Coordinates of C-alpha atoms and ligand atoms in Angstrom, one line a residue:
M1 CA 59.4 61.4 107.2
A2 CA 61.2 61.5 103.6
E3 CA 62.2 59.5 101.1
Y4 CA 65.0 59.9 98.6
A5 CA 66.5 57.5 95.5
F6 CA 69.3 56.8 94.5
S7 CA 69.6 56.3 90.8
S8 CA 71.8 53.3 89.5
S9 CA 73.2 53.3 86.1
S10 CA 72.6 49.2 85.3
P11 CA 69.7 48.3 83.0
G12 CA 67.8 44.8 82.9
P13 CA 66.0 42.9 85.3
R14 CA 67.4 43.2 89.4
R15 CA 66.8 42.0 92.6
R16 CA 65.2 44.1 95.6
A17 CA 66.2 44.0 99.2
V18 CA 64.6 45.7 101.9
V19 CA 67.4 46.7 105.0
T20 CA 65.9 48.0 108.4
G21 CA 68.7 49.4 110.7
A22 CA 70.9 50.2 107.7
S23 CA 72.4 53.2 109.1
A24 CA 75.0 50.8 111.5
G25 CA 75.9 47.7 112.3
I26 CA 74.9 44.7 110.7
G27 CA 72.6 46.3 108.8
E28 CA 74.7 47.9 107.6
A29 CA 76.7 44.8 106.5
F30 CA 73.7 43.4 105.1
A31 CA 73.3 46.3 102.6
E32 CA 77.3 46.3 101.7
R33 CA 76.9 42.8 100.9
L34 CA 73.8 42.9 98.8
A35 CA 75.1 45.3 97.0
R36 CA 78.2 43.6 95.8
D37 CA 75.9 40.5 95.0
Q38 CA 74.0 43.4 92.4
Y39 CA 70.7 44.1 94.6
D40 CA 69.5 47.3 94.4
L41 CA 68.2 48.1 98.1
I42 CA 65.8 50.0 100.2
L43 CA 67.3 51.2 103.1
V44 CA 65.4 51.4 106.6
A45 CA 66.4 53.7 109.8
R46 CA 65.9 57.3 111.6
T47 CA 69.3 58.3 110.8
R48 CA 68.2 60.3 107.4
D49 CA 72.1 61.6 106.6
R50 CA 73.9 58.3 108.0
L51 CA 71.9 56.6 105.0
E52 CA 72.3 59.1 102.2
T53 CA 76.0 58.6 102.8
L54 CA 75.9 54.8 102.8
A55 CA 73.6 54.9 99.3
K56 CA 75.9 57.2 97.6
R57 CA 78.6 55.4 98.5
L58 CA 77.1 51.8 96.7
V59 CA 76.0 53.6 94.2
E60 CA 78.7 55.2 93.4
S61 CA 80.8 51.8 93.8
R62 CA 78.5 49.0 92.7
G63 CA 76.4 50.4 90.0
I64 CA 73.0 49.8 91.5
G65 CA 69.7 51.2 92.6
V66 CA 69.1 52.6 96.2
E67 CA 66.0 54.0 98.2
V68 CA 66.3 55.9 101.3
L69 CA 63.6 55.2 103.7
P70 CA 64.3 57.2 106.8
A71 CA 61.6 55.6 109.8
D72 CA 61.7 55.7 113.1
L73 CA 59.8 51.7 113.4
C74 CA 58.9 52.4 116.8
Q75 CA 56.3 54.6 116.2
A76 CA 53.3 53.7 114.3
A77 CA 53.1 55.7 111.1
D78 CA 56.4 55.6 110.8
L79 CA 55.9 52.1 110.5
R80 CA 53.1 51.5 108.2
V81 CA 54.8 53.7 105.2
V82 CA 57.6 51.1 105.1
E83 CA 54.4 48.2 105.5
E84 CA 52.8 50.0 102.7
K85 CA 55.6 50.3 100.8
L86 CA 56.3 46.6 100.9
A87 CA 52.9 45.5 100.7
S88 CA 52.7 47.3 97.0
D89 CA 56.0 46.3 95.8
P90 CA 55.7 43.0 94.0
T91 CA 59.5 43.2 93.0
I92 CA 61.2 43.0 95.9
D93 CA 63.0 39.5 97.3
L94 CA 64.5 39.7 100.1
L95 CA 63.8 41.6 103.2
V96 CA 66.1 41.9 106.3
N97 CA 64.4 42.2 110.0
N98 CA 67.7 43.6 111.3
A99 CA 66.6 47.1 113.3
G100 CA 66.3 46.3 117.2
F101 CA 68.0 47.5 120.8
G102 CA 68.6 46.2 124.3
N103 CA 68.3 47.5 127.7
F104 CA 71.2 46.7 130.5
G105 CA 70.1 46.7 133.7
S106 CA 67.0 45.2 136.3
V107 CA 64.0 45.5 135.4
A108 CA 62.8 47.3 138.6
E109 CA 65.5 50.2 137.4
L110 CA 65.2 50.3 133.9
D111 CA 62.8 52.6 132.4
V112 CA 59.6 51.0 131.8
D113 CA 59.1 52.9 127.8
R114 CA 62.7 52.1 126.8
L115 CA 61.3 48.3 127.6
E116 CA 58.2 49.6 125.3
A117 CA 60.1 50.6 122.9
E118 CA 62.3 47.7 123.0
I119 CA 59.3 45.6 122.5
R120 CA 57.9 47.5 119.8
L121 CA 60.9 47.5 117.7
N122 CA 62.2 44.1 118.2
V123 CA 58.7 42.5 118.0
L124 CA 56.3 44.9 116.2
A125 CA 57.8 46.0 114.1
L126 CA 59.2 42.7 112.8
V127 CA 56.1 41.1 112.7
R128 CA 54.4 43.6 110.7
L129 CA 56.7 44.3 108.5
T130 CA 57.0 40.3 108.0
S131 CA 53.2 40.8 107.4
A132 CA 53.3 42.9 104.7
A133 CA 56.2 41.5 102.8
L134 CA 54.3 38.1 102.9
G135 CA 51.9 39.0 100.9
P136 CA 53.1 39.6 97.8
M137 CA 55.9 37.3 97.8
V138 CA 53.1 34.0 98.6
S139 CA 51.8 35.6 95.8
R140 CA 54.6 34.6 93.2
G141 CA 55.8 32.0 95.2
R142 CA 58.9 33.7 95.5
G143 CA 61.7 35.5 98.0
A144 CA 62.9 35.4 101.3
I145 CA 62.7 37.2 105.0
I146 CA 66.1 37.2 107.1
N147 CA 64.9 38.2 111.0
V148 CA 68.3 38.9 112.5
S149 CA 67.4 37.5 116.6
S150 CA 70.3 36.8 119.1
M151 CA 71.8 34.4 120.9
A152 CA 70.5 36.5 123.6
G153 CA 67.0 34.3 122.9
L154 CA 68.2 30.9 123.7
Q155 CA 67.6 31.1 127.3
P156 CA 66.6 33.7 129.2
T157 CA 68.8 36.8 130.2
P158 CA 69.0 38.2 133.6
F159 CA 70.0 42.0 133.2
N160 CA 68.8 41.5 129.3
A161 CA 65.3 40.0 130.7
T162 CA 63.8 42.4 127.9
Y163 CA 66.1 41.9 125.1
G164 CA 66.3 38.3 125.7
A165 CA 62.7 37.6 125.3
T166 CA 62.2 39.7 122.4
K167 CA 64.8 37.9 120.4
A168 CA 63.0 34.3 121.9
F169 CA 59.4 36.0 120.3
V170 CA 62.0 35.9 116.6
N171 CA 63.0 32.4 117.2
S172 CA 60.0 30.9 117.6
F173 CA 58.3 33.2 115.2
T174 CA 60.4 32.4 112.9
E175 CA 60.5 28.4 113.0
A176 CA 56.5 28.6 112.9
L177 CA 56.3 30.8 110.2
Y178 CA 59.0 28.8 108.2
E179 CA 56.7 25.7 108.8
E180 CA 53.9 27.3 108.1
L181 CA 55.6 28.5 104.3
R182 CA 57.1 25.2 103.7
G183 CA 55.9 24.5 99.6
S184 CA 55.2 28.3 99.4
G185 CA 58.8 29.1 97.2
V186 CA 59.3 31.8 100.3
R187 CA 62.4 31.2 102.3
V188 CA 62.4 32.6 106.5
Q189 CA 66.1 32.3 108.0
V190 CA 66.5 33.3 111.6
L191 CA 70.0 35.1 112.1
Q192 CA 71.3 34.5 115.8
P193 CA 74.4 36.3 116.6
G194 CA 76.6 36.3 119.3
F195 CA 79.0 39.5 120.1
T196 CA 79.7 41.2 117.7
H197 CA 81.3 44.3 117.0
T198 CA 78.6 47.0 116.1
E199 CA 77.5 49.9 117.9
F200 CA 74.5 47.9 120.1
Q201 CA 76.5 47.6 123.3
D202 CA 77.1 51.1 123.5
R203 CA 73.4 52.0 122.7
A204 CA 72.1 49.0 125.5
G205 CA 74.6 50.5 128.1
I206 CA 77.3 47.4 128.3
D207 CA 80.7 47.6 128.7
A208 CA 81.8 45.7 125.7
S209 CA 85.6 45.8 127.6
K210 CA 85.2 43.0 130.0
I211 CA 83.7 41.3 127.3
P212 CA 86.9 38.8 126.2
A213 CA 88.1 39.4 122.7
V214 CA 87.3 35.7 121.6
A215 CA 83.9 36.1 122.0
W216 CA 84.1 38.7 119.2
M217 CA 82.9 38.6 115.6
E218 CA 82.9 41.5 112.7
A219 CA 79.7 42.6 110.7
G220 CA 81.0 41.5 107.6
E221 CA 81.4 37.9 108.8
V222 CA 77.6 37.8 110.7
V223 CA 76.4 38.7 107.6
D224 CA 79.0 36.4 105.0
A225 CA 77.4 33.3 107.5
S226 CA 73.7 34.6 107.0
L227 CA 73.9 35.4 103.4
A228 CA 75.3 31.5 102.8
A229 CA 73.1 30.2 105.1
L230 CA 69.9 31.6 103.2
R231 CA 71.1 30.1 99.3
R232 CA 71.3 26.8 101.4
G233 CA 68.0 27.3 102.6
D234 CA 68.7 26.6 106.6
L235 CA 66.2 28.1 109.0
I236 CA 68.5 28.7 111.6
C237 CA 72.0 30.4 111.3
V238 CA 74.5 31.0 114.6
P239 CA 77.2 32.6 112.6
G240 CA 80.7 30.8 114.3
G241 CA 82.0 28.1 115.4
M242 CA 82.4 29.2 119.4
N243 CA 78.4 30.6 119.1
K244 CA 77.8 27.5 117.2
A245 CA 79.5 25.4 120.1
I246 CA 78.2 27.8 123.0
A247 CA 74.4 27.6 121.9
V248 CA 74.8 23.7 121.7
V249 CA 76.4 23.1 125.3
S250 CA 73.6 25.7 126.7
G251 CA 71.1 24.0 124.6
A252 CA 72.0 20.4 126.4
M253 CA 72.0 21.9 129.9
P254 CA 69.1 22.5 132.3
R255 CA 66.9 25.5 131.7
A256 CA 67.7 26.0 136.2
V257 CA 71.5 25.9 135.0
I258 CA 71.5 27.8 132.1
R259 CA 69.7 30.8 133.2
R260 CA 72.1 31.1 136.3
I261 CA 75.0 30.7 134.7
S262 CA 73.0 33.2 131.9
G263 CA 72.7 35.8 135.5
A264 CA 76.5 34.8 136.9
A265 CA 77.8 36.0 133.5
A266 CA 75.8 39.3 133.4
K267 CA 76.6 40.6 136.8
R268 CA 80.8 39.2 136.0
F269 CA 81.0 40.6 132.8
G270 CA 78.4 43.5 132.5
L271 CA 76.5 42.3 130.2
Ligands
NAP1 N1 75.6 43.5 117.4 C1 75.9 42.5 118.5 O1 76.0 41.7 119.2 C2 74.4 41.5 118.6 C3 74.3 40.5 118.5 C4 73.1 39.6 119.0 C5 71.9 40.1 118.1 N2 72.6 41.1 117.1 C6 71.0 42.3 116.3 O2 72.0 42.9 116.0 C7 71.0 43.7 115.4 C8 71.7 45.1 114.5 O3 72.3 45.3 115.5 P1 73.5 45.6 115.7 O4 74.9 45.2 116.0 O5 74.0 46.3 114.0 O6 73.5 47.0 116.2 P2 73.9 48.9 116.2 O7 74.9 49.0 115.4 O8 73.2 49.7 116.8 O9 72.6 49.4 114.5 C9 71.2 49.1 115.1 C10 70.4 49.7 114.1 O10 69.2 49.9 113.7 C11 68.6 51.1 113.8 N3 67.2 51.6 114.5 C12 67.8 51.8 116.4 N4 66.2 51.9 116.1 C13 65.4 51.9 115.7 C14 64.1 52.7 114.8 N5 63.3 52.8 116.4 N6 63.5 52.5 113.9 C15 64.6 52.3 112.6 N7 65.7 51.9 113.1 C16 66.6 51.4 114.4 C17 69.9 51.8 113.8 O11 69.8 52.7 113.5 P3 69.7 54.7 113.7 O12 69.6 55.1 115.0 O13 69.4 54.9 112.7 O14 67.4 54.9 113.6 C18 71.0 51.2 113.1 O15 71.0 51.4 111.7 C19 69.6 43.8 116.2 O16 68.3 43.4 115.7 C20 70.5 43.2 117.1 O17 69.2 43.0 118.6 C21 73.7 42.5 117.7

């Protein structure tokens, strides 16, 4: 793991954000939107060249400062470096815990090591990075954390069982944290996107062509909704009207019904 810095030409006090999973998809869109809002950035993901290309583009187009911190957050040593960065830097205003992935298939057939990696990234890394960031933020009485979850965390997700369970963890963890931090000056948000055009489906082994077009959002739209919700101080952000309606309807259904529907949809659409 190596760290690279790209200089900003802009003087004066700056806001700083750490974005995990910044090399693609929703994380890359967070980096772009935060750069537009003149945040200096620390970008984390495994693929160094993609992070460096993004960093150069944002430095040149937005005049911000960017650090690239390549790290595999499933690996304890790499994770520890990012934790130390967060715990020792009192100038970080925002942490976006975005890196995550899923594995499509039945638990009986999936490689259990892939399921473990999913839990390490979606749950363990998110908890450790949150814990590291909170020390300086609580001391300063200022800061914010966005934990990227999913609508998949709102009900059991057969054939995506571990993924849905990791996101249910993120929902519960972040809601509890919100109450712990009441009055501290530190805000937390749990972002629950639905289907979003990124590399996620390919990486999870999902055939995205079977998912109806109307169900999709763009990563930039998801991030715009999240940042607007953060400004309002909302705990939960479900981006998009269609996703909001689905969340309300599925939340009102008996658990036994919604998990059957979820399983049937997975079989029908190959989710
Ligand atoms: N797209 C959707 O439909 C959707 C819906 C709901 C929720 N989400 C959530 O949104 C978040 C972002 O996903 P996305 O849709 O943007 O997917 P994506 O396009 O596949 O991007 C995932 C990002 O995570 C990084 N990453 C993966 N494994 C990593 C590891 N071990 N260590 C560090 N970084 C790692 C990837 O970069 P490297 O490969 O370079 O490491 C990449 O930057 C995830 O938490 C996902 O669960 C997505």
